């Protein structure tokens, strides 16, 4: 189980460690866990030593120390997989889904691990595309969560500006029909070949990447249809060129 966990982390997080190192380390710490089980009579002490000493040491030996952030990421994913994998295998064997043998447990465990780490990888990639942003229009400023979308290639054919898409609810907080000028921009998307999008300009679009702030002057912002972005984790879909 330890070998499946660290191998999955090595593949999905692209740590590029040799399989010989992973196999040797997993075997060594599995043996250490067995000796610990025989030596300790206190169940709580054994659980604490296993989860916080053995698992931490296994991650450190497998992947080395390359900084606190990467180490914690390796540790968290490995620890999560070991717990999930152990609980899952116990459930399927206790309920008679699998026969109690090493081969079947390893196969099902590897498939389960693949599904878990694939989900983690997708969430990690999604999170890296989320940015804090500010839209400035006159004396008005709106803070939103922006999502960089490589598929958003929309440009205003009249001005050549790249167009980002703002949720209708947030647009109502920033723009005013009486004060702001809007124009209709044609667009095409899946299921919509002749769409029209209301677009206006903001004086400045600020994107925050950690401590760095990137400013885009005179940015074009389109207003999304009602309900299109309201259920999303972000309010603004950035144009692909605004990364």
Coordinates of N, CA and C in Angstrom, one line a residue:
X1 N 0.8 -1.2 0.0 CA 0.0 0.0 0.0 C 0.9 1.3 0.0
X2 N 1.9 1.2 0.8 CA 2.9 2.4 0.8 C 3.5 2.6 -0.6
X3 N 3.9 1.5 -1.2 CA 4.5 1.6 -2.5 C 3.5 2.2 -3.6
X4 N 2.3 1.8 -3.5 CA 1.3 2.3 -4.4 C 1.1 3.8 -4.2
X5 N 1.1 4.2 -2.9 CA 0.8 5.6 -2.6 C 2.0 6.5 -3.1
X6 N 3.2 6.1 -2.8 CA 4.4 7.0 -3.2 C 4.6 6.9 -4.7
X7 N 4.3 5.8 -5.3 CA 4.4 5.7 -6.8 C 3.4 6.6 -7.5
X8 N 2.2 6.7 -6.9 CA 1.2 7.6 -7.5 C 1.6 9.0 -7.4
X9 N 2.1 9.4 -6.2 CA 2.5 10.8 -6.0 C 3.7 11.1 -6.9
X10 N 4.6 10.2 -7.1 CA 5.7 10.4 -8.0 C 5.3 10.6 -9.4
X11 N 4.3 9.9 -9.8 CA 3.8 10.0 -11.2 C 3.0 11.3 -11.4
X12 N 2.0 11.5 -10.5 CA 1.1 12.6 -10.8 C 1.6 14.0 -10.4
X13 N 2.6 14.0 -9.4 CA 3.2 15.3 -9.1 C 4.5 15.5 -9.8
X14 N 4.9 14.6 -10.6 CA 6.1 14.7 -11.5 C 7.4 14.9 -10.6
X15 N 7.6 14.0 -9.6 CA 8.7 14.2 -8.7 C 10.0 13.5 -9.3
X16 N 9.8 12.6 -10.3 CA 10.9 12.0 -11.0 C 11.9 11.3 -10.1
X17 N 11.4 10.6 -9.2 CA 12.3 9.7 -8.3 C 12.4 8.3 -9.0
X18 N 13.5 7.6 -8.8 CA 13.6 6.3 -9.4 C 12.7 5.3 -8.6
X19 N 12.2 4.3 -9.4 CA 11.4 3.3 -8.8 C 12.1 2.4 -7.8
X20 N 13.4 2.2 -8.0 CA 14.3 1.5 -7.1 C 14.3 2.2 -5.7
X21 N 14.4 3.5 -5.7 CA 14.4 4.2 -4.5 C 13.0 4.1 -3.8
X22 N 11.9 4.2 -4.5 CA 10.6 4.1 -3.9 C 10.3 2.7 -3.4
X23 N 10.7 1.7 -4.1 CA 10.5 0.3 -3.7 C 11.3 0.0 -2.4
X24 N 12.6 0.4 -2.4 CA 13.4 0.2 -1.2 C 12.9 0.9 0.0
X25 N 12.5 2.2 -0.2 CA 12.0 3.0 0.9 C 10.7 2.4 1.5
X26 N 9.8 2.0 0.6 CA 8.5 1.5 1.1 C 8.7 0.2 1.8
X27 N 9.6 -0.7 1.3 CA 9.9 -1.9 2.0 C 10.5 -1.7 3.4
X28 N 11.5 -0.7 3.5 CA 12.2 -0.4 4.7 C 11.2 0.1 5.8
X29 N 10.3 1.0 5.4 CA 9.3 1.6 6.4 C 8.2 0.6 6.7
X30 N 7.9 -0.3 5.8 CA 6.9 -1.3 6.1 C 7.5 -2.3 7.2
X31 N 8.8 -2.6 7.0 CA 9.4 -3.4 8.0 C 9.5 -2.7 9.4
X32 N 9.8 -1.4 9.3 CA 9.8 -0.6 10.5 C 8.5 -0.5 11.2
X33 N 7.4 -0.5 10.4 CA 6.0 -0.5 10.9 C 5.7 -1.8 11.6
X34 N 6.2 -2.9 11.0 CA 6.0 -4.2 11.6 C 6.7 -4.3 13.0
X35 N 7.9 -3.9 13.0 CA 8.7 -3.9 14.3 C 8.1 -3.0 15.3
X36 N 7.5 -1.9 14.9 CA 6.9 -1.0 15.8 C 5.6 -1.6 16.4
X37 N 4.9 -2.3 15.6 CA 3.7 -3.0 16.0 C 4.0 -4.1 17.1
X38 N 5.1 -4.8 16.9 CA 5.5 -5.8 17.9 C 6.1 -5.2 19.2
X39 N 6.7 -4.0 19.1 CA 7.3 -3.4 20.2 C 6.4 -2.6 21.1
X40 N 5.4 -1.9 20.5 CA 4.5 -1.1 21.3 C 3.2 -1.8 21.7
X41 N 2.9 -1.7 22.9 CA 1.6 -2.3 23.4 C 0.5 -1.2 23.4
X42 N 0.9 0.0 23.5 CA -0.1 1.1 23.5 C -0.6 1.4 22.1
X43 N -1.9 1.1 21.9 CA -2.5 1.3 20.5 C -2.4 2.8 20.1
X44 N -2.7 3.7 20.9 CA -2.7 5.1 20.6 C -1.3 5.6 20.2
X45 N -0.3 5.1 21.0 CA 1.1 5.5 20.8 C 1.6 4.9 19.4
X46 N 1.1 3.7 19.2 CA 1.5 3.1 17.9 C 0.9 3.8 16.7
X47 N -0.4 4.2 16.8 CA -1.0 5.0 15.7 C -0.3 6.3 15.5
X48 N 0.0 7.0 16.6 CA 0.7 8.3 16.4 C 2.0 8.2 15.8
X49 N 2.8 7.2 16.3 CA 4.1 6.9 15.7 C 4.1 6.6 14.2
X50 N 3.1 5.8 13.9 CA 2.9 5.3 12.5 C 2.6 6.5 11.6
X51 N 1.6 7.3 12.0 CA 1.1 8.3 11.1 C 2.0 9.5 11.0
X52 N 2.6 9.9 12.1 CA 3.4 11.1 12.1 C 4.9 10.9 12.0
X53 N 5.4 9.7 12.4 CA 6.9 9.5 12.3 C 7.2 8.6 11.1
X54 N 6.6 7.5 11.0 CA 6.9 6.6 9.8 C 6.5 7.2 8.5
X55 N 5.3 7.6 8.4 CA 4.8 8.2 7.1 C 5.6 9.4 6.7
X56 N 5.9 10.3 7.7 CA 6.7 11.5 7.4 C 8.1 11.1 7.0
X57 N 8.7 10.2 7.7 CA 10.0 9.7 7.3 C 10.1 9.1 5.9
X58 N 9.0 8.3 5.6 CA 9.0 7.7 4.3 C 8.9 8.7 3.2
X59 N 8.1 9.7 3.4 CA 8.0 10.8 2.4 C 9.3 11.5 2.2
X60 N 10.0 11.8 3.3 CA 11.2 12.5 3.3 C 12.3 11.7 2.6
X61 N 12.4 10.4 2.8 CA 13.4 9.6 2.2 C 13.1 9.4 0.7
X62 N 11.8 9.2 0.4 CA 11.4 9.0 -1.0 C 11.7 10.2 -1.9
X63 N 11.3 11.4 -1.4 CA 11.3 12.5 -2.3 C 12.3 13.6 -1.9
X64 N 13.0 13.4 -0.7 CA 14.0 14.4 -0.3 C 13.4 15.7 0.2
X65 N 14.3 16.6 0.6 CA 13.8 17.9 1.1 C 14.1 18.9 0.0
X66 N 13.1 19.4 -0.6 CA 13.2 20.4 -1.7 C 12.4 21.7 -1.4
X67 N 12.3 21.9 -0.1 CA 11.5 23.1 0.3 C 10.3 22.7 1.1
X68 N 9.9 23.6 2.0 CA 8.7 23.3 2.9 C 7.4 23.0 2.1
X69 N 7.2 23.9 1.1 CA 5.9 23.8 0.4 C 5.8 22.4 -0.3
X70 N 6.8 22.1 -1.1 CA 6.8 20.8 -1.8 C 6.8 19.6 -0.9
X71 N 7.5 19.7 0.2 CA 7.5 18.6 1.2 C 6.1 18.4 1.8
X72 N 5.5 19.5 2.2 CA 4.1 19.4 2.7 C 3.1 18.9 1.7
X73 N 3.3 19.2 0.5 CA 2.4 18.7 -0.6 C 2.6 17.2 -0.8
X74 N 3.9 16.8 -0.8 CA 4.1 15.3 -0.9 C 3.6 14.6 0.3
X75 N 3.8 15.1 1.5 CA 3.3 14.5 2.7 C 1.8 14.4 2.7
X76 N 1.1 15.5 2.4 CA -0.3 15.6 2.5 C -1.0 14.6 1.5
X77 N -0.5 14.6 0.3 CA -1.1 13.7 -0.7 C -0.8 12.2 -0.3
X78 N 0.4 11.9 0.1 CA 0.7 10.5 0.4 C -0.1 10.1 1.6
X79 N -0.2 10.9 2.6 CA -0.9 10.6 3.9 C -2.4 10.4 3.5
X80 N -3.0 11.3 2.7 CA -4.4 11.2 2.3 C -4.6 9.9 1.6
X81 N -3.7 9.5 0.7 CA -3.9 8.3 -0.1 C -3.8 7.1 0.7
X82 N -2.9 7.0 1.7 CA -2.7 5.9 2.6 C -4.0 5.7 3.4
X83 N -4.5 6.7 3.9 CA -5.8 6.6 4.7 C -6.9 6.2 3.9
X84 N -7.1 6.8 2.7 CA -8.2 6.5 1.8 C -8.1 5.0 1.3
X85 N -6.9 4.7 0.9 CA -6.6 3.4 0.3 C -6.9 2.3 1.4
X86 N -6.4 2.5 2.6 CA -6.6 1.5 3.7 C -8.0 1.4 4.0
X87 N -8.8 2.5 4.2 CA -10.2 2.4 4.5 C -11.0 1.7 3.3
X88 N -10.6 2.0 2.1 CA -11.3 1.5 1.0 C -11.1 0.0 0.9
X89 N -9.9 -0.5 1.0 CA -9.6 -1.9 0.9 C -10.2 -2.7 2.1
X90 N -10.3 -2.1 3.3 CA -10.9 -2.7 4.4 C -12.4 -2.9 4.1
X91 N -13.0 -1.9 3.6 CA -14.4 -1.9 3.3 C -14.8 -3.0 2.3
X92 N -14.0 -3.0 1.1 CA -14.3 -4.0 0.1 C -14.1 -5.4 0.5
X93 N -13.1 -5.7 1.4 CA -12.8 -7.0 1.9 C -13.8 -7.4 3.0
X94 N -14.2 -6.5 3.9 CA -15.2 -6.8 4.9 C -16.6 -7.1 4.3
X95 N -16.9 -6.5 3.2 CA -18.2 -6.6 2.6 C -18.2 -7.7 1.5
X96 N -17.1 -8.4 1.4 CA -17.1 -9.5 0.4 C -17.0 -9.1 -1.0
X97 N -16.6 -7.9 -1.3 CA -16.5 -7.4 -2.7 C -15.3 -8.0 -3.3
X98 N -14.2 -8.1 -2.5 CA -12.9 -8.7 -3.0 C -12.6 -9.9 -2.1
X99 N -11.9 -10.9 -2.7 CA -11.4 -12.0 -1.9 C -10.1 -11.5 -1.2
X100 N -9.8 -12.1 0.0 CA -8.7 -11.6 0.7 C -7.4 -12.2 0.2
X101 N -6.8 -11.5 -0.8 CA -5.5 -11.9 -1.3 C -4.8 -10.6 -1.8
X102 N -3.5 -10.7 -1.8 CA -2.6 -9.5 -2.1 C -2.8 -9.0 -3.5
X103 N -2.9 -9.9 -4.5 CA -3.0 -9.5 -5.8 C -4.3 -8.7 -6.1
X104 N -5.4 -9.1 -5.7 CA -6.7 -8.4 -5.9 C -6.7 -7.1 -5.2
X105 N -6.2 -7.1 -4.0 CA -6.2 -5.8 -3.2 C -5.2 -4.8 -3.9
X106 N -4.1 -5.3 -4.3 CA -3.2 -4.3 -5.0 C -3.8 -3.8 -6.3
X107 N -4.4 -4.6 -7.0 CA -5.0 -4.1 -8.3 C -6.1 -3.1 -8.1
X108 N -7.1 -3.4 -7.2 CA -8.1 -2.5 -6.9 C -7.6 -1.3 -6.2
X109 N -6.6 -1.4 -5.3 CA -6.0 -0.3 -4.7 C -5.4 0.7 -5.6
X110 N -4.7 0.1 -6.6 CA -4.0 1.0 -7.6 C -5.0 1.7 -8.5
X111 N -6.1 1.1 -8.8 CA -7.2 1.8 -9.6 C -7.8 2.9 -8.7
X112 N -8.1 2.6 -7.5 CA -8.6 3.6 -6.6 C -7.7 4.8 -6.4
X113 N -6.4 4.5 -6.3 CA -5.4 5.5 -6.1 C -5.4 6.4 -7.4
X114 N -5.4 5.8 -8.5 CA -5.4 6.5 -9.8 C -6.6 7.5 -9.8
X115 N -7.7 7.1 -9.4 CA -8.9 8.0 -9.5 C -8.7 9.1 -8.5
X116 N -8.2 8.9 -7.3 CA -8.1 9.9 -6.3 C -7.0 10.9 -6.8
X117 N -5.9 10.5 -7.2 CA -4.8 11.4 -7.6 C -5.1 12.1 -8.9
X118 N -5.9 11.5 -9.8 CA -6.4 12.2 -11.0 C -7.3 13.4 -10.6
X119 N -8.1 13.2 -9.6 CA -9.0 14.3 -9.1 C -8.1 15.4 -8.4
X120 N -7.1 15.0 -7.6 CA -6.2 16.0 -7.0 C -5.5 16.8 -8.0
X121 N -5.0 16.1 -9.1 CA -4.3 16.8 -10.1 C -5.1 17.8 -10.8
X122 N -6.4 17.4 -11.1 CA -7.3 18.4 -11.8 C -7.6 19.6 -10.9
X123 N -7.9 19.3 -9.6 CA -8.1 20.4 -8.7 C -6.9 21.4 -8.6
X124 N -5.7 20.8 -8.6 CA -4.5 21.6 -8.5 C -4.3 22.5 -9.7
X125 N -4.6 21.9 -10.9 CA -4.5 22.7 -12.1 C -5.5 23.8 -12.1
X126 N -6.8 23.5 -11.7 CA -7.8 24.5 -11.6 C -7.4 25.6 -10.7
X127 N -6.9 25.3 -9.5 CA -6.6 26.3 -8.6 C -5.5 27.2 -9.1
X128 N -4.5 26.7 -9.9 CA -3.5 27.5 -10.4 C -4.0 28.6 -11.4
X129 N -5.2 28.4 -11.9 CA -5.7 29.3 -12.9 C -6.6 30.4 -12.3
X130 N -6.8 30.3 -10.9 CA -7.6 31.3 -10.2 C -6.7 32.4 -9.7
X131 N -7.2 33.7 -10.0 CA -6.5 34.9 -9.6 C -7.4 35.9 -8.9
X132 N -6.8 36.7 -8.1 CA -7.6 37.8 -7.5 C -7.5 38.9 -8.5
X133 N -8.6 39.6 -8.8 CA -8.6 40.7 -9.8 C -9.4 41.9 -9.3
X134 N -9.1 43.0 -9.9 CA -9.9 44.3 -9.6 C -10.2 44.9 -10.9
X135 N -11.5 45.4 -11.0 CA -11.9 46.1 -12.2 C -12.2 47.6 -11.7
X136 N -11.6 48.5 -12.5 CA -11.7 49.9 -12.1 C -12.4 50.7 -13.2
X137 N -13.5 51.3 -12.8 CA -14.4 52.1 -13.7 C -14.7 53.4 -13.1
X138 N -14.0 54.5 -13.5 CA -14.1 55.8 -12.8 C -13.6 55.7 -11.4
X139 N -14.5 56.1 -10.5 CA -14.2 56.0 -9.1 C -14.6 54.7 -8.4
X140 N -15.2 53.8 -9.3 CA -15.7 52.5 -8.8 C -14.7 51.4 -9.0
X141 N -14.5 50.6 -8.0 CA -13.6 49.4 -8.0 C -14.3 48.2 -7.5
X142 N -14.2 47.1 -8.3 CA -14.8 45.9 -7.9 C -13.8 44.8 -7.8
X143 N -13.8 44.1 -6.7 CA -12.8 43.0 -6.5 C -13.6 41.7 -6.8
X144 N -12.9 40.8 -7.6 CA -13.6 39.6 -8.0 C -12.5 38.5 -8.1
X145 N -13.0 37.2 -8.2 CA -12.1 36.1 -8.4 C -12.1 35.8 -9.9
X146 N -11.0 35.8 -10.6 CA -10.9 35.6 -12.0 C -10.3 34.2 -12.3
X147 N -10.8 33.7 -13.5 CA -10.3 32.4 -13.9 C -9.7 32.6 -15.3
X148 N -8.4 32.2 -15.4 CA -7.7 32.3 -16.7 C -8.2 31.1 -17.6
X149 N -8.8 31.4 -18.7 CA -9.3 30.3 -19.6 C -8.6 30.4 -21.0
X150 N -7.8 29.4 -21.3 CA -7.2 29.3 -22.6 C -8.1 29.2 -23.7
X151 N -9.4 28.8 -23.5 CA -10.3 28.7 -24.5 C -11.1 30.0 -24.9
X152 N -10.9 31.0 -24.0 CA -11.5 32.3 -24.3 C -10.7 33.1 -25.3
X153 N -11.0 33.1 -26.5 CA -10.3 33.8 -27.6 C -11.1 35.0 -28.2
X154 N -12.1 35.4 -27.5 CA -13.0 36.4 -28.0 C -12.4 37.8 -28.0
X155 N -12.5 38.4 -29.2 CA -12.0 39.8 -29.4 C -13.1 40.7 -30.0
X156 N -13.0 41.9 -29.6 CA -13.9 42.9 -30.2 C -13.5 43.2 -31.6
X157 N -14.3 42.8 -32.6 CA -13.9 43.1 -34.0 C -13.8 44.5 -34.4
X158 N -14.4 45.4 -33.6 CA -14.3 46.8 -33.9 C -13.1 47.5 -33.3
X159 N -12.6 47.1 -32.2 CA -11.5 47.7 -31.5 C -10.2 46.8 -31.5
X160 N -10.4 45.5 -31.7 CA -9.3 44.6 -31.6 C -9.0 44.2 -30.2
X161 N -9.7 44.7 -29.2 CA -9.4 44.4 -27.8 C -9.8 42.9 -27.4
X162 N -9.1 42.3 -26.5 CA -9.5 41.0 -26.0 C -10.6 41.2 -25.0
X163 N -11.6 40.3 -24.9 CA -12.7 40.5 -24.1 C -12.8 39.5 -23.0
X164 N -12.8 39.9 -21.8 CA -13.0 39.0 -20.6 C -14.5 39.1 -20.3
X165 N -15.0 38.0 -19.6 CA -16.4 37.9 -19.4 C -16.7 38.0 -17.9
X166 N -17.6 38.9 -17.5 CA -18.0 39.1 -16.1 C -19.4 38.6 -15.8
X167 N -19.6 38.0 -14.7 CA -20.9 37.5 -14.3 C -21.9 38.7 -14.3
X168 N -23.2 38.4 -14.6 CA -24.2 39.5 -14.7 C -24.4 40.1 -13.3
X169 N -24.4 39.2 -12.2 CA -24.6 39.7 -10.9 C -23.5 40.7 -10.5
X170 N -22.2 40.4 -10.8 CA -21.1 41.3 -10.4 C -21.1 42.6 -11.3
X171 N -21.6 42.4 -12.6 CA -21.6 43.5 -13.5 C -22.6 44.6 -13.0
X172 N -23.7 44.1 -12.3 CA -24.7 45.0 -11.8 C -24.1 45.8 -10.6
X173 N -23.1 45.3 -9.9 CA -22.4 46.1 -8.9 C -21.5 47.1 -9.4
X174 N -21.0 46.9 -10.6 CA -19.9 47.9 -11.1 C -20.5 48.8 -12.1
X175 N -21.3 48.4 -13.1 CA -21.7 49.2 -14.2 C -23.1 49.8 -14.0
X176 N -23.4 50.8 -14.7 CA -24.7 51.5 -14.7 C -25.1 51.8 -16.1
X177 N -26.3 51.5 -16.4 CA -26.9 51.7 -17.8 C -26.9 53.2 -18.1
X178 N -27.0 54.0 -17.1 CA -27.1 55.5 -17.3 C -25.7 56.1 -17.4
X179 N -24.7 55.6 -16.8 CA -23.4 56.2 -16.8 C -22.4 55.6 -17.8
X180 N -22.6 54.3 -18.1 CA -21.6 53.6 -18.9 C -22.1 53.3 -20.3
X181 N -21.2 53.3 -21.3 CA -21.6 53.1 -22.7 C -21.3 51.6 -23.0
X182 N -22.3 50.9 -23.6 CA -22.1 49.5 -24.0 C -22.2 49.4 -25.5
X183 N -21.7 48.3 -26.0 CA -21.7 48.0 -27.4 C -22.0 46.5 -27.6
X184 N -22.6 46.1 -28.7 CA -22.8 44.7 -28.9 C -21.7 44.1 -29.8
X185 N -21.2 43.0 -29.3 CA -20.0 42.3 -29.9 C -20.5 40.9 -30.3
X186 N -20.4 40.5 -31.6 CA -20.8 39.2 -32.0 C -19.8 38.1 -31.5
X187 N -20.3 36.9 -31.2 CA -19.4 35.8 -30.7 C -20.0 34.5 -31.2
X188 N -19.2 33.5 -31.2 CA -19.6 32.1 -31.4 C -19.1 31.2 -30.3
X189 N -19.9 30.3 -29.9 CA -19.6 29.3 -28.9 C -20.3 28.0 -29.2
X190 N -20.0 27.0 -28.3 CA -20.7 25.8 -28.5 C -22.2 25.9 -28.3
X191 N -23.0 25.7 -29.3 CA -24.4 25.8 -29.2 C -24.9 27.2 -29.6
X192 N -24.0 28.1 -29.8 CA -24.4 29.5 -30.2 C -23.5 30.0 -31.3
X193 N -24.1 30.1 -32.5 CA -23.3 30.5 -33.7 C -23.4 31.9 -34.0
X194 N -24.5 32.6 -33.5 CA -24.7 34.0 -33.8 C -25.1 34.8 -32.6
X195 N -24.2 34.6 -31.6 CA -24.6 35.3 -30.3 C -24.1 36.8 -30.3
X196 N -24.7 37.5 -29.4 CA -24.3 39.0 -29.3 C -24.1 39.2 -27.8
X197 N -23.0 39.9 -27.5 CA -22.6 40.1 -26.1 C -22.4 41.6 -25.8
X198 N -23.1 42.0 -24.7 CA -22.9 43.4 -24.3 C -21.5 43.6 -23.7
X199 N -20.8 44.6 -24.3 CA -19.4 44.8 -23.9 C -19.2 46.3 -23.5
X200 N -18.4 46.6 -22.5 CA -18.0 47.9 -22.2 C -16.5 47.9 -21.8
X201 N -15.9 49.1 -21.6 CA -14.5 49.2 -21.2 C -14.3 49.6 -19.8
X202 N -13.3 49.1 -19.1 CA -12.9 49.6 -17.8 C -11.6 50.3 -18.0
X203 N -11.3 51.3 -17.1 CA -10.0 52.0 -17.2 C -8.8 51.1 -16.9
X204 N -9.1 50.1 -16.0 CA -7.9 49.3 -15.6 C -8.4 47.9 -15.1
X205 N -7.7 46.9 -15.5 CA -8.0 45.6 -14.9 C -6.7 45.1 -14.3
X206 N -6.7 44.9 -12.9 CA -5.6 44.5 -12.2 C -5.7 43.0 -11.8
X207 N -4.6 42.3 -12.1 CA -4.5 40.9 -11.8 C -3.4 40.7 -10.7
X208 N -3.7 40.0 -9.6 CA -2.8 39.8 -8.5 C -2.3 38.3 -8.6
X209 N -0.9 38.2 -8.7 CA -0.3 36.9 -8.7 C 0.7 36.9 -7.5
X210 N 0.2 36.4 -6.4 CA 1.0 36.5 -5.2 C 1.1 38.0 -4.8
X211 N 2.4 38.4 -4.7 CA 2.6 39.8 -4.3 C 2.7 40.7 -5.6
X212 N 2.7 40.1 -6.7 CA 2.9 40.8 -8.0 C 1.5 41.3 -8.5
X213 N 1.4 42.5 -9.0 CA 0.2 43.1 -9.6 C 0.5 43.4 -11.0
X214 N -0.3 42.9 -11.9 CA -0.2 43.2 -13.4 C -1.4 44.0 -13.8
X215 N -1.1 45.1 -14.4 CA -2.2 46.1 -14.7 C -2.4 46.1 -16.2
X216 N -3.7 46.0 -16.7 CA -4.1 46.1 -18.1 C -5.0 47.3 -18.2
X217 N -4.5 48.3 -19.0 CA -5.3 49.5 -19.2 C -6.4 49.3 -20.3
X218 N -7.5 50.0 -20.1 CA -8.6 50.0 -21.2 C -8.9 48.6 -21.6
X219 N -9.3 47.8 -20.6 CA -9.7 46.4 -20.9 C -11.2 46.3 -21.2
X220 N -11.5 45.4 -22.2 CA -12.9 45.2 -22.6 C -13.5 44.1 -21.7
X221 N -14.7 44.4 -21.2 CA -15.4 43.4 -20.4 C -16.8 43.1 -20.9
X222 N -17.1 41.9 -21.2 CA -18.4 41.5 -21.6 C -19.3 41.0 -20.5
X223 N -20.6 41.1 -20.6 CA -21.5 40.8 -19.5 C -22.1 39.4 -19.9
X224 N -21.9 38.4 -19.0 CA -22.4 37.1 -19.2 C -23.9 37.0 -19.1
X225 N -24.5 36.0 -19.7 CA -25.9 35.8 -19.6 C -26.2 35.4 -18.2
X226 N -27.5 35.7 -17.8 CA -28.0 35.4 -16.5 C -27.8 33.9 -16.1
X227 N -27.2 33.7 -15.0 CA -27.0 32.3 -14.5 C -25.8 31.6 -15.0
X228 N -25.1 32.2 -16.0 CA -23.9 31.4 -16.6 C -22.8 31.3 -15.7
X229 N -22.5 32.3 -14.9 CA -21.3 32.2 -14.0 C -21.7 32.3 -12.5
X230 N -23.0 32.4 -12.2 CA -23.4 32.6 -10.8 C -23.1 31.4 -9.9
X231 N -23.0 30.2 -10.4 CA -22.8 29.0 -9.7 C -21.3 28.6 -9.7
X232 N -20.4 29.4 -10.3 CA -19.0 29.1 -10.4 C -18.2 29.6 -9.2
X233 N -17.0 29.1 -9.1 CA -16.1 29.5 -8.0 C -15.4 30.8 -8.4
X234 N -15.7 31.4 -9.5 CA -15.1 32.6 -10.0 C -16.2 33.5 -10.7
X235 N -15.9 34.8 -10.8 CA -16.8 35.8 -11.3 C -16.4 36.3 -12.7
X236 N -15.1 36.2 -13.0 CA -14.6 36.8 -14.2 C -13.8 35.7 -15.0
X237 N -14.1 35.6 -16.3 CA -13.4 34.7 -17.2 C -12.4 35.5 -18.0
X238 N -11.1 35.3 -17.7 CA -10.1 36.2 -18.4 C -9.9 35.7 -19.8
X239 N -9.5 36.6 -20.7 CA -9.1 36.3 -22.0 C -7.8 35.5 -22.0
X240 N -7.6 34.6 -22.9 CA -6.4 33.8 -22.9 C -5.1 34.6 -23.0
X241 N -5.1 35.8 -23.5 CA -3.9 36.7 -23.6 C -3.6 37.4 -22.3
X242 N -4.4 37.3 -21.3 CA -4.2 38.1 -20.1 C -3.6 37.3 -19.0
X243 N -2.7 36.4 -19.3 CA -2.0 35.6 -18.2 C -0.7 36.3 -17.8

